[in-house]
Coordinates of C-alpha atoms in Angstrom, one line a residue:
Chain A
M858 CA 79.7 65.4 160.5
G859 CA 79.1 67.1 156.7
A860 CA 75.5 67.7 155.5
I861 CA 73.1 65.5 154.2
M862 CA 73.7 65.5 150.5
I863 CA 70.4 65.1 149.3
E864 CA 67.4 65.8 151.8
L865 CA 63.2 66.8 151.1
A866 CA 61.6 67.7 154.3
N867 CA 57.6 67.8 154.4
V868 CA 57.7 69.0 150.3
S869 CA 53.9 69.2 149.0
L870 CA 53.4 70.4 145.8
K871 CA 50.4 70.6 143.1
Y872 CA 49.8 71.4 139.4
N873 CA 47.1 73.3 138.2
H874 CA 45.8 70.5 135.6
K875 CA 42.0 69.5 135.9
G876 CA 41.6 66.4 137.8
F877 CA 45.6 66.3 139.0
R878 CA 46.0 65.1 142.5
S879 CA 49.2 66.4 144.3
A880 CA 52.5 66.2 142.8
L881 CA 54.2 65.7 145.4
E882 CA 52.5 65.0 149.2
N883 CA 54.4 65.5 152.1
V884 CA 57.7 63.6 150.4
N885 CA 60.5 63.3 153.0
L886 CA 63.6 61.7 152.2
R887 CA 67.1 62.2 153.5
I888 CA 69.9 60.5 150.7
D889 CA 73.6 60.3 152.8
H890 CA 76.2 58.7 151.1
E891 CA 74.0 56.3 148.9
R892 CA 72.2 55.4 145.7
I893 CA 68.6 54.9 145.3
V894 CA 66.3 54.3 142.6
V895 CA 62.6 55.9 142.8
V896 CA 60.1 53.5 141.1
G897 CA 56.3 54.7 140.0
P898 CA 54.2 54.6 137.5
N899 CA 53.6 57.7 134.8
G900 CA 52.5 61.0 136.5
S901 CA 53.3 59.4 139.9
G902 CA 55.1 62.4 140.9
K903 CA 59.0 61.0 139.8
T904 CA 60.0 63.8 137.5
T905 CA 58.7 66.5 139.8
L906 CA 60.9 65.0 142.6
I907 CA 64.1 65.7 140.7
K908 CA 62.5 69.3 139.6
V909 CA 62.1 70.3 143.1
L910 CA 66.1 69.2 144.0
L911 CA 67.2 70.9 140.7
G912 CA 65.2 74.0 141.6
L913 CA 62.8 73.7 138.5
V914 CA 59.6 73.4 140.2
Q915 CA 59.2 75.2 143.9
A916 CA 57.8 73.3 146.8
E917 CA 54.4 74.8 147.8
R918 CA 55.4 73.2 151.4
G919 CA 58.5 72.0 153.2
T920 CA 62.4 72.3 152.1
A921 CA 64.7 70.8 149.6
R922 CA 68.5 70.8 150.6
I923 CA 71.4 70.0 148.4
N924 CA 74.7 69.7 150.6
G925 CA 72.7 71.2 153.4
R926 CA 72.0 74.3 151.1
D927 CA 68.3 75.2 150.0
V928 CA 67.8 74.8 146.5
K929 CA 66.2 78.1 146.4
N930 CA 69.7 79.6 147.5
T931 CA 72.0 77.8 145.8
K932 CA 74.6 79.3 143.1
G933 CA 77.3 77.7 141.4
D934 CA 77.1 74.0 143.4
L935 CA 79.1 72.2 140.4
S936 CA 78.9 68.9 142.5
V937 CA 75.4 68.5 141.0
S938 CA 73.9 67.3 137.8
T939 CA 71.6 65.5 135.9
N940 CA 70.3 64.4 132.4
M941 CA 67.2 66.3 132.1
A942 CA 67.4 67.5 128.5
E943 CA 65.4 70.2 129.3
V944 CA 68.1 72.3 131.3
Y945 CA 70.8 71.3 128.3
R946 CA 68.8 73.9 126.1
I947 CA 70.9 76.9 126.7
M948 CA 71.2 78.4 123.0
G949 CA 70.1 75.9 119.9
S950 CA 73.4 74.5 119.3
T951 CA 74.9 71.4 117.5
V952 CA 75.5 68.4 120.6
K953 CA 79.4 68.7 120.2
D954 CA 78.8 72.7 120.9
T955 CA 76.3 71.9 123.7
L956 CA 79.5 69.4 125.3
R957 CA 82.0 71.8 125.5
I958 CA 79.6 75.1 126.6
Y959 CA 78.9 72.4 129.6
S960 CA 82.0 71.4 129.7
K961 CA 83.4 75.0 130.7
L962 CA 79.6 75.4 132.9
K963 CA 81.1 72.3 134.7
D964 CA 84.7 73.3 135.2
G965 CA 85.5 69.9 133.1
D966 CA 87.7 68.2 130.3
P967 CA 85.6 68.3 126.8
K968 CA 87.7 64.9 126.1
E969 CA 85.9 63.3 128.8
V970 CA 82.3 63.8 128.0
E971 CA 83.3 63.3 123.8
D972 CA 84.9 59.9 124.6
M973 CA 81.7 59.0 126.4
V974 CA 79.9 60.1 123.2
H975 CA 82.4 57.8 121.2
E976 CA 81.9 55.0 123.6
F977 CA 78.1 55.1 122.7
G978 CA 78.6 55.5 119.4
L979 CA 76.7 58.7 119.1
E980 CA 79.2 60.6 116.9
S981 CA 76.5 60.9 114.2
T982 CA 75.1 63.1 116.6
L983 CA 77.7 65.8 116.9
E984 CA 76.7 67.8 114.1
K985 CA 72.8 67.8 115.2
R986 CA 70.9 70.5 117.6
I987 CA 69.4 69.0 120.2
H988 CA 66.1 69.7 118.9
E989 CA 67.1 66.9 116.1
L990 CA 67.6 64.2 117.8
S991 CA 65.3 61.2 118.7
S992 CA 64.2 61.2 122.4
G993 CA 66.5 58.0 122.6
E994 CA 69.8 60.1 121.4
Q995 CA 68.7 62.8 123.4
K996 CA 68.1 61.1 126.6
M997 CA 71.3 59.7 126.3
I998 CA 73.2 62.7 125.8
G999 CA 71.2 63.8 128.8
N1000 CA 72.7 60.5 130.7
I1001 CA 76.1 61.3 129.2
L1002 CA 76.6 65.0 130.4
S1003 CA 75.3 63.7 133.6
L1004 CA 77.6 61.5 134.5
S1005 CA 80.6 63.3 133.3
F1006 CA 82.8 66.0 135.4
S1007 CA 83.1 64.0 138.4
P1008 CA 79.7 65.1 139.9
S1009 CA 79.0 64.0 143.7
I1010 CA 75.3 63.6 143.4
I1011 CA 73.7 62.8 140.1
L1012 CA 70.1 62.8 139.4
M1013 CA 68.9 60.8 136.7
D1014 CA 65.2 60.9 135.2
E1015 CA 64.2 57.9 133.5
P1016 CA 67.7 57.3 131.8
F1017 CA 67.1 54.4 130.1
E1018 CA 63.6 55.4 128.5
N1019 CA 63.7 55.3 124.3
V1020 CA 67.7 53.8 125.0
D1021 CA 68.3 50.2 123.0
Q1022 CA 69.0 47.3 125.0
A1023 CA 73.2 47.7 124.4
R1024 CA 73.3 51.3 124.9
R1025 CA 71.1 50.8 128.7
L1026 CA 73.1 47.6 129.7
R1027 CA 76.3 49.6 129.1
L1028 CA 75.1 52.7 130.4
L1029 CA 74.1 50.4 133.7
E1030 CA 77.0 49.3 133.7
I1031 CA 78.7 53.0 134.5
V1032 CA 76.2 54.1 136.5
S1033 CA 76.7 50.8 138.6
K1034 CA 80.7 52.0 138.7
S1035 CA 80.1 55.0 139.4
R1036 CA 81.2 56.7 142.9
S1037 CA 78.9 59.5 142.9
E1038 CA 75.5 59.4 144.7
I1039 CA 72.9 58.5 142.4
M1040 CA 69.1 58.8 142.5
I1041 CA 67.3 57.3 139.2
N1042 CA 64.0 57.9 138.5
T1043 CA 62.4 55.3 136.7
H1044 CA 59.0 53.2 135.9
E1045 CA 60.8 49.8 134.4
F1046 CA 61.9 47.1 136.6
D1047 CA 63.6 45.1 134.5
L1048 CA 67.2 46.4 135.5
L1049 CA 66.7 46.8 139.3
N1050 CA 67.7 43.6 140.0
R1051 CA 71.2 44.4 138.6
L1052 CA 71.4 47.3 141.3
E1053 CA 73.3 45.6 144.1
G1054 CA 73.3 47.7 146.9
W1055 CA 70.8 50.1 146.1
G1056 CA 68.1 51.4 147.8
L1057 CA 64.3 51.3 146.3
Y1058 CA 61.7 53.5 147.1
F1059 CA 58.0 53.9 145.3
I1060 CA 56.4 56.5 144.5
I1061 CA 52.6 56.8 143.4
E1062 CA 50.5 59.9 143.2
G1063 CA 53.1 61.9 144.8
K1064 CA 53.4 59.6 147.7
L1065 CA 56.8 58.0 148.7
F1066 CA 57.1 54.7 150.1
G1067 CA 60.2 52.8 151.4
K1068 CA 63.1 51.8 151.8
F1069 CA 63.4 48.7 150.6
K1070 CA 67.0 47.3 149.0
A1071 CA 66.7 46.9 145.3
S1072 CA 68.0 43.8 145.2
E1073 CA 65.6 42.5 147.1
L1074 CA 62.9 43.2 144.9
K1075 CA 62.5 39.5 143.6
N1076 CA 61.3 38.6 146.8
L1077 CA 58.4 41.7 147.3
Y1078 CA 54.8 40.8 146.5
I1079 CA 52.2 43.1 145.8
N1080 CA 48.6 42.6 147.0
K1081 CA 45.1 44.2 147.1
G1082 CA 43.8 45.4 150.3
V1083 CA 45.7 45.7 153.6
M1084 CA 47.6 42.3 154.5
P1085 CA 48.6 42.3 157.9
D1086 CA 52.3 41.4 157.1
N1087 CA 52.9 44.2 154.9
L1088 CA 55.9 45.8 154.7
A1089 CA 54.0 49.1 153.3
L1090 CA 50.6 50.4 152.5
L1091 CA 50.4 51.7 149.3
D1092 CA 47.2 54.3 150.0
T1093 CA 46.0 55.2 146.4
S1094 CA 42.7 56.7 144.3
F1095 CA 42.2 53.2 142.8
G1096 CA 42.5 51.5 146.4
K1097 CA 44.8 50.4 148.8
F1098 CA 47.7 47.7 148.2
S1099 CA 50.2 46.0 150.3
I1100 CA 54.2 45.5 149.3
T1101 CA 54.7 42.1 151.0
K1102 CA 58.1 39.9 151.6
D1103 CA 58.6 36.3 150.3
N1104 CA 54.8 35.5 149.8
G1105 CA 51.9 37.5 147.8
A1106 CA 49.2 38.0 145.4
V1107 CA 51.6 38.9 142.6
P1108 CA 55.6 38.9 142.8
L1109 CA 56.8 42.5 142.0
A1110 CA 59.8 41.2 139.6
S1111 CA 57.3 39.8 137.4
A1112 CA 56.6 42.9 136.1
R1113 CA 58.2 44.7 133.6
N1114 CA 56.6 48.0 134.8
L1115 CA 54.5 49.9 138.1
N1116 CA 52.0 50.4 135.2
S1117 CA 51.2 47.3 134.1
I1118 CA 51.2 45.5 138.1
F1119 CA 48.4 47.5 139.4
D1120 CA 46.4 46.0 137.0
E1121 CA 47.2 42.7 137.6
V1122 CA 46.9 42.6 141.3
A1123 CA 43.4 44.6 141.1
Chain B
M1444 CA 82.4 82.0 128.0
I1445 CA 79.9 81.5 126.1
A1446 CA 80.0 84.2 123.3
K1447 CA 81.6 82.3 120.9
Y1448 CA 79.0 79.5 121.0
Y1449 CA 76.3 81.6 120.6
L1450 CA 77.6 83.9 117.8
K1451 CA 78.2 80.5 116.0
S1452 CA 74.3 79.4 116.8
L1453 CA 73.1 82.6 115.2
L1454 CA 75.6 82.2 112.3
F1455 CA 74.3 79.1 111.7
D1456 CA 70.3 80.1 112.4
K1457 CA 68.9 80.0 108.7
A1458 CA 65.5 81.2 110.3
L1459 CA 67.7 84.1 111.0
W1460 CA 69.3 84.6 107.7
G1461 CA 66.0 83.9 105.7
W1462 CA 63.8 86.9 107.8
G1463 CA 67.1 88.5 108.6
V1464 CA 68.9 88.8 104.9
G1465 CA 65.4 88.1 102.8
L1466 CA 63.6 91.1 104.7
I1467 CA 66.4 93.2 104.4
L1468 CA 66.8 92.6 100.4
F1469 CA 63.3 92.5 100.1
W1470 CA 62.7 96.1 101.8
L1471 CA 65.9 97.8 100.3
F1472 CA 64.6 96.2 96.7
M1473 CA 61.0 97.8 97.5
G1474 CA 63.1 101.2 98.5
S1475 CA 65.1 101.4 95.7
Y1476 CA 63.3 100.1 92.6
V1477 CA 59.6 100.0 93.2
F1478 CA 58.6 103.2 95.7
G1479 CA 59.1 106.6 93.9
F1480 CA 62.9 107.4 93.4
N1481 CA 62.5 110.8 91.2
I1482 CA 65.5 112.1 92.3
T1483 CA 67.7 113.9 90.2
S1484 CA 70.7 115.3 92.2
K1485 CA 73.7 112.9 93.9
T1486 CA 72.9 115.0 97.2
E1487 CA 69.3 114.0 96.8
S1488 CA 69.8 110.4 96.1
L1489 CA 72.1 109.9 98.8
G1490 CA 69.8 111.8 101.6
Y1491 CA 67.2 109.3 99.9
T1492 CA 69.1 106.3 100.2
S1493 CA 70.3 107.4 103.9
V1494 CA 66.6 107.1 104.9
W1495 CA 66.1 103.9 103.7
F1496 CA 69.4 102.4 105.2
S1497 CA 68.8 103.7 108.6
L1498 CA 65.2 102.3 108.5
I1499 CA 66.2 99.0 107.6
G1500 CA 69.3 99.3 109.9
L1501 CA 66.6 99.8 113.0
I1502 CA 64.1 96.7 111.2
S1503 CA 67.1 94.6 110.6
G1504 CA 68.2 94.9 114.6
S1505 CA 64.7 94.0 115.6
V1506 CA 64.6 90.7 113.7
I1507 CA 67.6 89.6 115.6
A1508 CA 66.0 90.7 118.7
T1509 CA 63.4 88.3 117.9
S1510 CA 65.5 85.0 117.3
V1511 CA 67.2 86.0 120.1
A1512 CA 64.4 86.4 122.1
Y1513 CA 62.7 83.0 121.3
S1514 CA 66.7 81.4 122.1
V1515 CA 66.3 83.1 125.8
Y1516 CA 62.9 82.2 126.3
Y1517 CA 63.7 78.4 125.3
A1518 CA 66.4 78.6 128.1
N1519 CA 64.4 79.5 130.7
S1520 CA 65.0 75.7 132.8
S1521 CA 68.7 75.6 131.5
L1522 CA 69.3 79.2 133.0
A1523 CA 67.7 78.6 136.3
Y1524 CA 69.4 75.1 136.4
G1525 CA 72.5 76.6 135.0
F1526 CA 72.8 79.8 137.7
R1527 CA 72.6 76.9 140.8
Y1528 CA 74.6 73.7 139.3
T1529 CA 77.3 75.2 137.0
K1530 CA 79.9 78.4 136.8
L1531 CA 77.0 80.3 135.0
R1532 CA 76.5 83.9 136.3
P1533 CA 73.3 85.7 135.1
S1534 CA 75.8 88.9 134.7
A1535 CA 78.0 86.2 132.3
Y1536 CA 75.1 85.2 130.1
I1537 CA 73.7 88.5 129.8
L1538 CA 76.9 90.2 128.8
D1539 CA 77.5 87.0 126.2
L1540 CA 74.4 87.2 124.4
M1541 CA 74.6 91.1 124.1
I1542 CA 77.9 91.0 122.9
S1543 CA 77.2 87.8 120.3
T1544 CA 73.7 89.6 119.3
A1545 CA 75.8 93.1 118.8
V1546 CA 78.2 91.4 116.8
M1547 CA 75.8 89.5 114.2
G1548 CA 74.1 92.7 114.3
V1549 CA 77.6 93.9 112.6
I1550 CA 77.7 91.2 110.4
I1551 CA 74.0 91.6 109.0
G1552 CA 74.9 95.3 108.8
A1553 CA 77.8 94.9 106.5
F1554 CA 75.4 92.8 103.9
I1555 CA 72.9 95.7 104.8
I1556 CA 75.8 98.5 103.8
V1557 CA 77.1 96.5 100.8
F1558 CA 73.2 95.7 99.4
T1559 CA 72.2 99.5 100.2
L1560 CA 75.1 100.6 98.1
V1561 CA 74.5 98.5 95.2
L1562 CA 70.6 98.5 95.1
F1563 CA 70.3 102.8 95.5
S1564 CA 73.2 103.0 93.4
S1565 CA 72.1 100.7 90.0
K1566 CA 68.5 102.3 90.3
S1567 CA 70.1 106.0 90.8
G1568 CA 72.5 106.1 88.7
Y1569 CA 74.9 107.5 91.0
L1570 CA 78.0 106.0 93.3
L1571 CA 76.1 106.4 96.6
L1572 CA 79.1 105.4 99.4
P1573 CA 78.3 105.8 103.1
L1574 CA 80.3 108.9 104.2
Y1575 CA 81.2 107.1 107.8
P1576 CA 80.5 103.6 107.2
E1577 CA 83.0 102.7 110.3
L1578 CA 80.2 104.7 112.5
S1579 CA 77.6 102.4 110.3
I1580 CA 79.4 99.6 111.8
V1581 CA 79.3 100.7 115.4
M1582 CA 75.5 101.9 115.3
F1583 CA 74.8 98.4 114.2
F1584 CA 77.0 97.3 117.3
V1585 CA 74.9 99.8 119.4
T1586 CA 71.5 98.7 117.7
G1587 CA 72.5 94.9 118.4
I1588 CA 73.3 95.6 122.1
F1589 CA 70.0 97.7 122.3
M1590 CA 67.6 95.5 120.7
F1591 CA 69.0 92.3 122.7
L1592 CA 68.4 94.0 125.7
L1593 CA 65.0 94.8 125.0
S1594 CA 64.0 92.1 123.8
A1595 CA 65.3 90.0 126.8
V1596 CA 63.7 91.7 129.1
L1597 CA 60.4 91.9 127.3
V1598 CA 60.8 88.0 127.3
I1599 CA 62.2 87.2 130.8
F1600 CA 59.1 89.8 132.3
A1601 CA 56.8 87.5 130.2
N1602 CA 58.5 83.9 131.3
N1603 CA 58.4 85.2 135.0
Y1604 CA 55.1 87.0 135.4
T1605 CA 52.8 86.3 132.7
G1606 CA 50.9 83.3 130.9
L1607 CA 53.0 81.4 128.6
K1608 CA 50.6 82.3 125.6
S1609 CA 51.3 85.9 125.7
V1610 CA 55.6 85.0 124.7
S1611 CA 55.0 84.7 120.9
L1612 CA 53.4 88.2 121.0
I1613 CA 55.8 89.9 123.2
V1614 CA 59.0 88.5 121.4
L1615 CA 57.6 90.5 118.4
I1616 CA 57.2 94.0 120.0
P1617 CA 60.9 95.5 118.8
Q1618 CA 59.6 94.8 115.6
I1619 CA 56.5 96.2 116.0
L1620 CA 58.2 99.3 117.2
S1621 CA 60.8 99.1 114.4
Y1622 CA 58.0 98.9 112.1
L1623 CA 56.0 101.5 113.4
F1624 CA 58.3 103.9 114.4
G1625 CA 60.5 103.4 111.3
F1626 CA 57.8 103.9 108.3
S1627 CA 55.4 106.2 110.7
E1628 CA 58.3 108.6 110.5
L1629 CA 58.5 108.1 106.6
G1630 CA 55.2 110.4 106.3
V1631 CA 54.6 111.9 110.7
A1632 CA 56.6 114.3 111.8
L1633 CA 57.2 113.6 115.7
P1634 CA 57.7 116.1 118.1
A1635 CA 61.6 117.1 118.7
A1636 CA 61.4 115.4 122.6
V1637 CA 59.5 112.1 121.3
V1638 CA 62.5 111.6 118.8
Y1639 CA 65.4 112.4 121.4
A1640 CA 63.5 110.6 124.0
S1641 CA 62.7 107.2 121.9
P1642 CA 65.8 105.1 120.7
F1643 CA 63.7 103.9 118.1
S1644 CA 63.9 107.3 116.5
D1645 CA 67.3 107.8 117.9
I1646 CA 68.6 104.9 116.0
P1647 CA 67.9 105.4 112.7
R1648 CA 68.6 109.2 112.8
I1649 CA 72.1 108.4 113.9
M1650 CA 72.4 106.0 111.4
F1651 CA 71.1 108.0 108.7
Q1652 CA 73.7 110.6 109.7
T1653 CA 76.4 108.0 109.5
Y1654 CA 75.4 107.4 106.0
Y1655 CA 74.5 110.9 104.9
G1656 CA 77.4 112.8 106.9
H1657 CA 75.2 115.5 108.2
A1658 CA 72.6 115.7 111.1
A1659 CA 69.2 114.1 110.3
P1660 CA 66.4 116.5 110.5
L1661 CA 63.2 116.4 112.6
N1662 CA 60.6 115.1 109.9
M1663 CA 62.6 112.2 107.5
S1664 CA 60.0 112.1 105.1
N1665 CA 60.6 115.3 103.4
G1666 CA 63.8 116.8 105.2
S1667 CA 62.0 119.9 106.8
G1668 CA 62.7 121.0 110.5
P1669 CA 65.6 121.8 112.4
L1670 CA 68.7 119.2 112.3
L1671 CA 69.1 117.4 115.9
N1672 CA 71.5 117.1 118.1
P1673 CA 73.4 113.5 117.9
L1674 CA 75.0 113.5 120.9
I1675 CA 71.7 114.3 122.9
M1676 CA 70.3 111.0 120.9
I1677 CA 73.5 109.1 121.6
G1678 CA 72.9 110.2 125.4
S1679 CA 69.3 109.1 125.3
L1680 CA 70.4 105.8 123.8
I1681 CA 73.3 105.5 126.4
F1682 CA 70.1 105.9 129.2
W1683 CA 68.1 103.4 127.6
I1684 CA 70.8 101.0 127.2
A1685 CA 71.6 101.2 131.1
L1686 CA 68.4 101.2 132.2
L1687 CA 67.7 97.8 130.4
F1688 CA 70.8 96.2 131.0
A1689 CA 70.0 96.7 134.8
M1690 CA 66.3 95.9 134.2
A1691 CA 67.8 92.7 132.2
M1692 CA 69.6 91.9 135.2
F1693 CA 66.9 92.1 137.5
L1694 CA 64.8 89.6 136.1
V1695 CA 67.1 86.9 134.4
R1696 CA 68.4 86.5 138.5
R1697 CA 64.8 85.5 138.9
I1698 CA 64.6 83.7 136.0
R1699 CA 61.6 80.7 136.7
P1700 CA 61.9 78.1 135.0
R1701 CA 58.8 77.2 132.6
S1702 CA 57.3 74.2 130.7
I1703 CA 58.0 74.7 126.9
E1704 CA 55.7 72.1 126.3
E1705 CA 53.3 73.8 128.3
G1706 CA 54.2 77.0 126.4
R1707 CA 53.4 75.3 123.1
Q1708 CA 50.0 74.0 124.2
V1709 CA 48.3 77.1 125.4

């Protein structure tokens, strides 16, 4: 049997910001040959989760492994990619050169990534430097790089944020058809119904809850307090909330994002 | 692997051209037309010109180094990701940037030779051609290597082990040292041991020799004191380059991903 592709074991860490709770608190996650989406409000630890897996943030406790190897000791593993813009700032090059640099560094064909740029109608960005792009364009270039060169694991942080509707639908289509193992972080709910067969986790104040099925979102409800038949109990600093199936106070599917639904149910 | 892209990004770096070539022109103009140039013989004129040439050669290397240092700093997350999840190796990164910076040093060096020749010749009325321009070019290459390694060591050390507030000052250290050593030597005679040991003294004296054609004196301000042995200065420079290369390799392998946004806020 091969190694587990993504594994977080008892991962905890805190940021040294005033009033900030744990960024991640005792997170355990095993993903093997499946695709998951992690949903949480802003500041809940979604991005930190991916950064731990990429080795951009070091856990204070616990271990993060990809393909069975502790990410602290990983070198030259071409099977992993991400859409995080900060990892593509290796130099102040144009987008075109950045795509070519990462084609070389990922042992890929630059045509593959350039074709995708054309497919998303982003040709006008090619001669610009990354920092000159709008946040939506930067996000799309990161998305395109993450999906190129046949990675087996793709870690996508808020891939739909600041992306226009036509591009996000096309992106969703490509992501859905991809054969890679994908982990998507988002605070948006509206596209989750389309992720048939994907696992769903919630992350709130650094604590991970799940797993659910993304396709079941339409049947999930959130309730204030502890409900006897809850599937998960979200214990937060602003109260306890229960997730129930088929009936409850507020249907999760009615919300556009998790930020608003806590206000609604409270 | 990435050298040509890095060189391209330097070639199109407007700030570098503005500060690099702009500053060079300014100082060469000051040296030729504003500061005293009351020398009557061609030999004395060539000596005076060579002192300014050597000083500007040193400063130009440090100006490129500042630009490169920012680039290395902004790439911290990209490097942490790149070493784990791409083919990029720490040694390849250091070598590629080192070569690109050195080539950029040669390009700007060629401008310095031309500007020096034109400005000082027009002011003095003599044709003040450099005696060994090909060796001047080699020295610009070597200066680029030294300044890159010094900047890389300083900025990666600051990134890995100090608060981000210090980075904006640390990237200026090569320039500060260049101005300090370069201009102080126009008025103060340093002991021979200090001159031999300091790369900031070795570089301008070797550059002086490539323009003037004879060994540099200990006292650059009035040409007095014993003539210095260029082989010892070259040996000293090679020692510094080897030391800094080893330090850069040690530090870049331990690159710590830092938030650039956090750095801007502090």
